[in-house]
Coordinates of C-alpha atoms and ligand atoms in Angstrom, one line a residue:
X1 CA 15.5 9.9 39.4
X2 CA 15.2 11.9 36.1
X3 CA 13.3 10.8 33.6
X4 CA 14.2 10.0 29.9
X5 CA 12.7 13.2 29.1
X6 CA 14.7 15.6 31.3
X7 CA 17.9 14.1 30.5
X8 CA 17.2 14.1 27.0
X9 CA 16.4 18.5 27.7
X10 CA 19.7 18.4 29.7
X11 CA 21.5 17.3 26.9
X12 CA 20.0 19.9 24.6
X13 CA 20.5 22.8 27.1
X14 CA 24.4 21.7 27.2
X15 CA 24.4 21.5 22.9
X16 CA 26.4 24.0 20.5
X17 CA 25.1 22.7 16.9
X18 CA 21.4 20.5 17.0
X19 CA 21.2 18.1 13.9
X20 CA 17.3 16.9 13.8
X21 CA 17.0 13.7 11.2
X22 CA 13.2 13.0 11.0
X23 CA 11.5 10.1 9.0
X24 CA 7.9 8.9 8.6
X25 CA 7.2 8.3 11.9
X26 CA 7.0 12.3 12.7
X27 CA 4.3 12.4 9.9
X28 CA 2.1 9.5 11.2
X29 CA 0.0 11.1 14.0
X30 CA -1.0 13.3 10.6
X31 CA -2.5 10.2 9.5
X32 CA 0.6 9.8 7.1
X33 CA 1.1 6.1 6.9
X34 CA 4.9 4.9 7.5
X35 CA 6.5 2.6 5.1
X36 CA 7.8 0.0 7.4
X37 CA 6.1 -2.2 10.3
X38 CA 2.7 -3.4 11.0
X39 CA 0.4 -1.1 8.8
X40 CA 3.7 0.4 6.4
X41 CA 3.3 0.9 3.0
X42 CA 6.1 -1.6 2.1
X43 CA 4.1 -4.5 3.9
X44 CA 0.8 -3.7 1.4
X45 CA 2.7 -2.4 -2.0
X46 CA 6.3 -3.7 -3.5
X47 CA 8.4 -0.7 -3.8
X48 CA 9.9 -2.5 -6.9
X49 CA 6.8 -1.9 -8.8
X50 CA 5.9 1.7 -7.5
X51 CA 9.6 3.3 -6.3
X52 CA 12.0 2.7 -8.7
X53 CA 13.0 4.4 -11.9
X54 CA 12.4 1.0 -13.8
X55 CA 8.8 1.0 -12.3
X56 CA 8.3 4.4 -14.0
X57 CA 9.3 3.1 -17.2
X58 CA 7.1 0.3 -17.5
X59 CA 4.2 1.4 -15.6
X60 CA 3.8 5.2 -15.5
X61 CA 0.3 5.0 -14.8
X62 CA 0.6 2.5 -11.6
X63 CA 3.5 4.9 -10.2
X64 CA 1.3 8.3 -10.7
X65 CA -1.9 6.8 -9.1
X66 CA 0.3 5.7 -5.9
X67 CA 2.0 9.4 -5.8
X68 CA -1.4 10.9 -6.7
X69 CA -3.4 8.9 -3.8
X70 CA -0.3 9.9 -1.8
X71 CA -0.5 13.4 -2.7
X72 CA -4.2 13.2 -1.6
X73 CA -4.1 12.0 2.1
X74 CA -0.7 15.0 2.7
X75 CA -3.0 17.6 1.5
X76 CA -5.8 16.7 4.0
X77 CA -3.2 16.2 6.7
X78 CA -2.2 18.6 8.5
X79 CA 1.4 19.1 10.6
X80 CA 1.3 17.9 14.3
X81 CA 2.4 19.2 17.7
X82 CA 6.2 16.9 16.7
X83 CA 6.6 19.0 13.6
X84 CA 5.3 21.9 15.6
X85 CA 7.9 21.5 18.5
X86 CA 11.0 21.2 16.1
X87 CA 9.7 24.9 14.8
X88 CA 10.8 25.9 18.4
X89 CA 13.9 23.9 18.7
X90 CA 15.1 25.7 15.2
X91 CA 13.9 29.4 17.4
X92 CA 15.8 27.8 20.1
X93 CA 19.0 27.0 18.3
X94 CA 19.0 29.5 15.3
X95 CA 21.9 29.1 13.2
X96 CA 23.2 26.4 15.5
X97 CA 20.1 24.0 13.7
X98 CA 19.7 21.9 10.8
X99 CA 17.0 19.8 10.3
X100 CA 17.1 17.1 7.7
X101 CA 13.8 15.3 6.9
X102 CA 13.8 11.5 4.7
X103 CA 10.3 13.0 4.3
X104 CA 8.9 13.8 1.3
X105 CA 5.3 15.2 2.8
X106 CA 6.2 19.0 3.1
X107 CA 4.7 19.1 7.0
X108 CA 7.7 20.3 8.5
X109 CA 7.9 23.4 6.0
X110 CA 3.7 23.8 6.5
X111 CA 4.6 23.7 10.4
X112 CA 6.9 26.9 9.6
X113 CA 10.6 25.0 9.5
X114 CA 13.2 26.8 7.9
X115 CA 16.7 25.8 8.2
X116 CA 16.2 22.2 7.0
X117 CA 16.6 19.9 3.8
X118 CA 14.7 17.3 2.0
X119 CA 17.2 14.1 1.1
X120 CA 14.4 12.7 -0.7
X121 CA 12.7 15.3 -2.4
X122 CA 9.3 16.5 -2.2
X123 CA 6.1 14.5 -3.0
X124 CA 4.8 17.8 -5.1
X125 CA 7.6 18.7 -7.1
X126 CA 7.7 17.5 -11.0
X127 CA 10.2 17.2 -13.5
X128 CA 10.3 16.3 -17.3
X129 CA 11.8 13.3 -17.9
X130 CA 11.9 14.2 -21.4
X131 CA 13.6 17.9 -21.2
X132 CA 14.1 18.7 -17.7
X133 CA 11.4 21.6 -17.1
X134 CA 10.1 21.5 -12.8
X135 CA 7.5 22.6 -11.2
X136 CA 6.1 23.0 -7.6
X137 CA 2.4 22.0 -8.1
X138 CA 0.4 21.1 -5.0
X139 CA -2.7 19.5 -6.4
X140 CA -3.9 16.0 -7.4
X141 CA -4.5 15.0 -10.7
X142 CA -7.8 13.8 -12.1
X143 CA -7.4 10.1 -12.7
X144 CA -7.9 10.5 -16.7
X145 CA -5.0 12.6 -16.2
X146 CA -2.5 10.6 -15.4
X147 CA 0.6 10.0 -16.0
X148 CA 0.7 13.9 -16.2
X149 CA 2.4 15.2 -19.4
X150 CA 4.8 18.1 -19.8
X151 CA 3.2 21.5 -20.3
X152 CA 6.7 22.5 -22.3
X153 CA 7.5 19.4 -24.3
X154 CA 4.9 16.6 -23.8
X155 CA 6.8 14.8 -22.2
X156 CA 6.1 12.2 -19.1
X157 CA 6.3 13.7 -15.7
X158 CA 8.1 12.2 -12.9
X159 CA 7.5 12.8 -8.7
X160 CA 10.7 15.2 -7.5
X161 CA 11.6 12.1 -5.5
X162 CA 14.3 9.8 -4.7
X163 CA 13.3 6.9 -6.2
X164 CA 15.6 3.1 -4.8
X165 CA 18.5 2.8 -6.5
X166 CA 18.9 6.9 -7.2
X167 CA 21.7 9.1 -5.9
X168 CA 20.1 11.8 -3.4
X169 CA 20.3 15.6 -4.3
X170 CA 24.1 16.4 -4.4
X171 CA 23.2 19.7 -2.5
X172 CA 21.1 18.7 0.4
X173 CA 23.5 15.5 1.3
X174 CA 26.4 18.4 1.3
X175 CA 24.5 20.7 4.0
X176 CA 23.6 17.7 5.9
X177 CA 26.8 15.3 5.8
X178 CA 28.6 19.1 7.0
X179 CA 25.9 20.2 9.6
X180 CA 26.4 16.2 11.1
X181 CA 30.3 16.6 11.6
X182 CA 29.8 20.1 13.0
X183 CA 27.0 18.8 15.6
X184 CA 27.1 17.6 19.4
X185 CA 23.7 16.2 19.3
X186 CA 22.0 14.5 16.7
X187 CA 17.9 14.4 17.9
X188 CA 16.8 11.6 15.9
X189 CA 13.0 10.7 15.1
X190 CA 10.6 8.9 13.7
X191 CA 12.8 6.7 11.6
X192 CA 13.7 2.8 11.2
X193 CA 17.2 4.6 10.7
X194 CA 17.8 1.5 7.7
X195 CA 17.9 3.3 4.5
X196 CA 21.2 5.2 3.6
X197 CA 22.8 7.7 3.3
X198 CA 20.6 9.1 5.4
X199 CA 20.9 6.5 8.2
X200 CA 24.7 7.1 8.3
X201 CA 24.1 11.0 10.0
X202 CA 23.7 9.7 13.0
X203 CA 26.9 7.4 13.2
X204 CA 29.0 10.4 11.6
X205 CA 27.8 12.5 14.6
X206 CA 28.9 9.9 16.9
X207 CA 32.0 9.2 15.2
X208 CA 33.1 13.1 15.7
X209 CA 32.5 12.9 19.5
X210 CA 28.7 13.5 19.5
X211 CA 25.3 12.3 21.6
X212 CA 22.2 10.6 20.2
X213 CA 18.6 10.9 21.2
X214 CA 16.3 9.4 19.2
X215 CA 12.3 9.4 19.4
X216 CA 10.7 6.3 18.5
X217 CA 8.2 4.0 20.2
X218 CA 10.2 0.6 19.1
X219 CA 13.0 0.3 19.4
X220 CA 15.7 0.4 16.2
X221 CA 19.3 -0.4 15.0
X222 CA 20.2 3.2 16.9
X223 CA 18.7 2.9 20.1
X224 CA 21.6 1.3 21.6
X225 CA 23.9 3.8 20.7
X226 CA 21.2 6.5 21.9
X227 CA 22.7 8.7 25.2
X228 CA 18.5 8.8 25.4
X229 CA 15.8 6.8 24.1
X230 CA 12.4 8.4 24.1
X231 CA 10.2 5.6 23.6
X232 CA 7.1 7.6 22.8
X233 CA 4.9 9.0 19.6
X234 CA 6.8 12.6 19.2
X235 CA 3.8 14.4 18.6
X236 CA 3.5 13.6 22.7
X237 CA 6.5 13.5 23.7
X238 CA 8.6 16.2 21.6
X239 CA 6.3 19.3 23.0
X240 CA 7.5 18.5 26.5
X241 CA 11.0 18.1 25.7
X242 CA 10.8 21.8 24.2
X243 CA 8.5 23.0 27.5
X244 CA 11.6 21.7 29.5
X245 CA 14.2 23.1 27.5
X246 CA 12.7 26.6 28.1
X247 CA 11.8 25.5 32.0
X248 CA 14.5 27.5 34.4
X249 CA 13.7 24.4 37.1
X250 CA 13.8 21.1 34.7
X251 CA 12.1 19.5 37.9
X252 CA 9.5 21.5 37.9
Ligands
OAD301 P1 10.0 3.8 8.2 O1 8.6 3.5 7.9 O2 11.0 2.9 7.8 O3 10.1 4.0 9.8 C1 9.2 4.8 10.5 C2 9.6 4.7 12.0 O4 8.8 5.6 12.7 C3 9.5 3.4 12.6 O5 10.8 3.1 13.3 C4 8.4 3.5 13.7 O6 8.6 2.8 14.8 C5 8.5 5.0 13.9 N1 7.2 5.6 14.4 C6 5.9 5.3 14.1 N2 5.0 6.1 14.7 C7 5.8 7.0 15.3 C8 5.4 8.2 16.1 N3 4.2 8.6 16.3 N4 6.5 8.9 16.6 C9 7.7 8.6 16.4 N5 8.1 7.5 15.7 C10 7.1 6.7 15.1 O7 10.3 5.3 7.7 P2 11.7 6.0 7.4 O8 12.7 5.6 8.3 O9 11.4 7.4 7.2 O10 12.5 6.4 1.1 O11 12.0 5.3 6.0 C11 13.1 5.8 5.3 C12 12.9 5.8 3.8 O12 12.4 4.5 3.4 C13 11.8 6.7 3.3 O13 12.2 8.1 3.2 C14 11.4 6.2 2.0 C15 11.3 4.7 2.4 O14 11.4 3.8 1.4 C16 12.3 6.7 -0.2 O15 11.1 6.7 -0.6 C17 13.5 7.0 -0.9

């Protein structure tokens, strides 16, 4: 019998275009905490007071010190063998490769990923609310020095995320609603696959004729459309779905 793992390297070795939609789950054997189940960020904080542009308003201060303690535990985490393995899918595939990432950590880029976008921004980008000036700055703030001011105007700085009830970079939805019609296989990981847009790639993947295999240890509102369901953390299983794609004998 073959194994969820060699089907799942099967299906890759027959695929044209590879969409990869990753969520927290890729990030959390980097000690990156999820945001939904047992131990998820949204089970200890209300996003309502701490995600949200309203939030930011009222409460600059609360919202910073989240971000900043945030931006703390990504900068002493480092990428794992998952994000590591979906550096040598994007070899594999080349220009037949998108990966789209719900994260906001930066791992996948420290791994060495290329070809992919960030619907939700990036945890260490900034930008004026005041008069629109950004920066990349990966650092932490000292606590007197939040909320962080503008170094151009004074004014208060926001996290380059998407906060609830935002509309996601007009850009990065483009390249990834396109790269989902054009795929075969959408390789989904790590994600509770409930918060849209980005939970819709996969269905518009399947809708133009194409397979799903997702990588998550519970199961989720996908896995029943999955061709393959990997059941496993992907920093485990992901490296020996890439050893297999490359392996001449997928038995051996
Ligand atoms: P969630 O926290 O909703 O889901 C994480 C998923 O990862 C769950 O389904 C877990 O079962 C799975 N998981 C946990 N450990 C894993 C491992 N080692 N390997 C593989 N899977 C594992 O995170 P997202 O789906 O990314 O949005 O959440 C989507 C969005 O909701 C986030 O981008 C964020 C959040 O609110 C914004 O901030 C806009």
């Amino acid at each position: 019998m073959t194994s969820p793992v060699e089907q799942a390297a099967e299906l890759l070795r027959r695929t044209r275009f590879l969409l990869v939609l990753t969520g927290a789950g890729i990030s959390a054997e980097s000690g990156i905490p999820t945001f939904r189940g047992k131990d998820g960020l949204w089970n200890r904080y209300d996003p309502q007071d701490l995600a949200t542009p309203e939030a930011l308003a009222r409460n600059p201060r609360l919202v910073w010190q989240w971000y900043n303690w945030r931006r703390g535990l990504i900068l002493k985490a480092r990428p794992n063998p998952g994000h590591e393995a979906l550096v040598h899918l994007e070899q594999h595939f080349g220009d037949r490769f998108l990966l789209v990432t719900q994260n906001v950590d930066g791992l996948h880029q420290r791994a060495g990923s290329q070809r992919m976008v960030e619907l939700h921004g990036n945890i260490f980008q900034e930008v004026c609310t005041r008069c629109g000036f950004e920066r990349y700055h990966e650092a932490t703030y000292p606590e007197e020095a939040l909320p962080p001011a503008c170094p151009q105007c004074g004014g208060l700085l926001r996290p380059g995320v998407v906060f609830f009830g935002e509309t996601l970079p007009e850009e990065a939805l483009r390249q990834a609603f396109a790269a989902a019609r054009q795929a075969d296989t959408a390789l989904v990981i790590g994600t509770s696959a409930v918060v849209y847009p980005a939970a819709a790639l996969p269905y518009e993947v399947k809708n133009h004729g194409g397979r799903l295999i997702e990588v998550n240890p519970e199961a989720t509102p996908l896995t029943s459309l999955a061709e393959v369901s990997l059941h496993e953390p992907a920093g485990r299983v992901l490296p020996r779905l890439v050893r297999l794609l490359h392996s001449r004998n997928p038995k051996a």
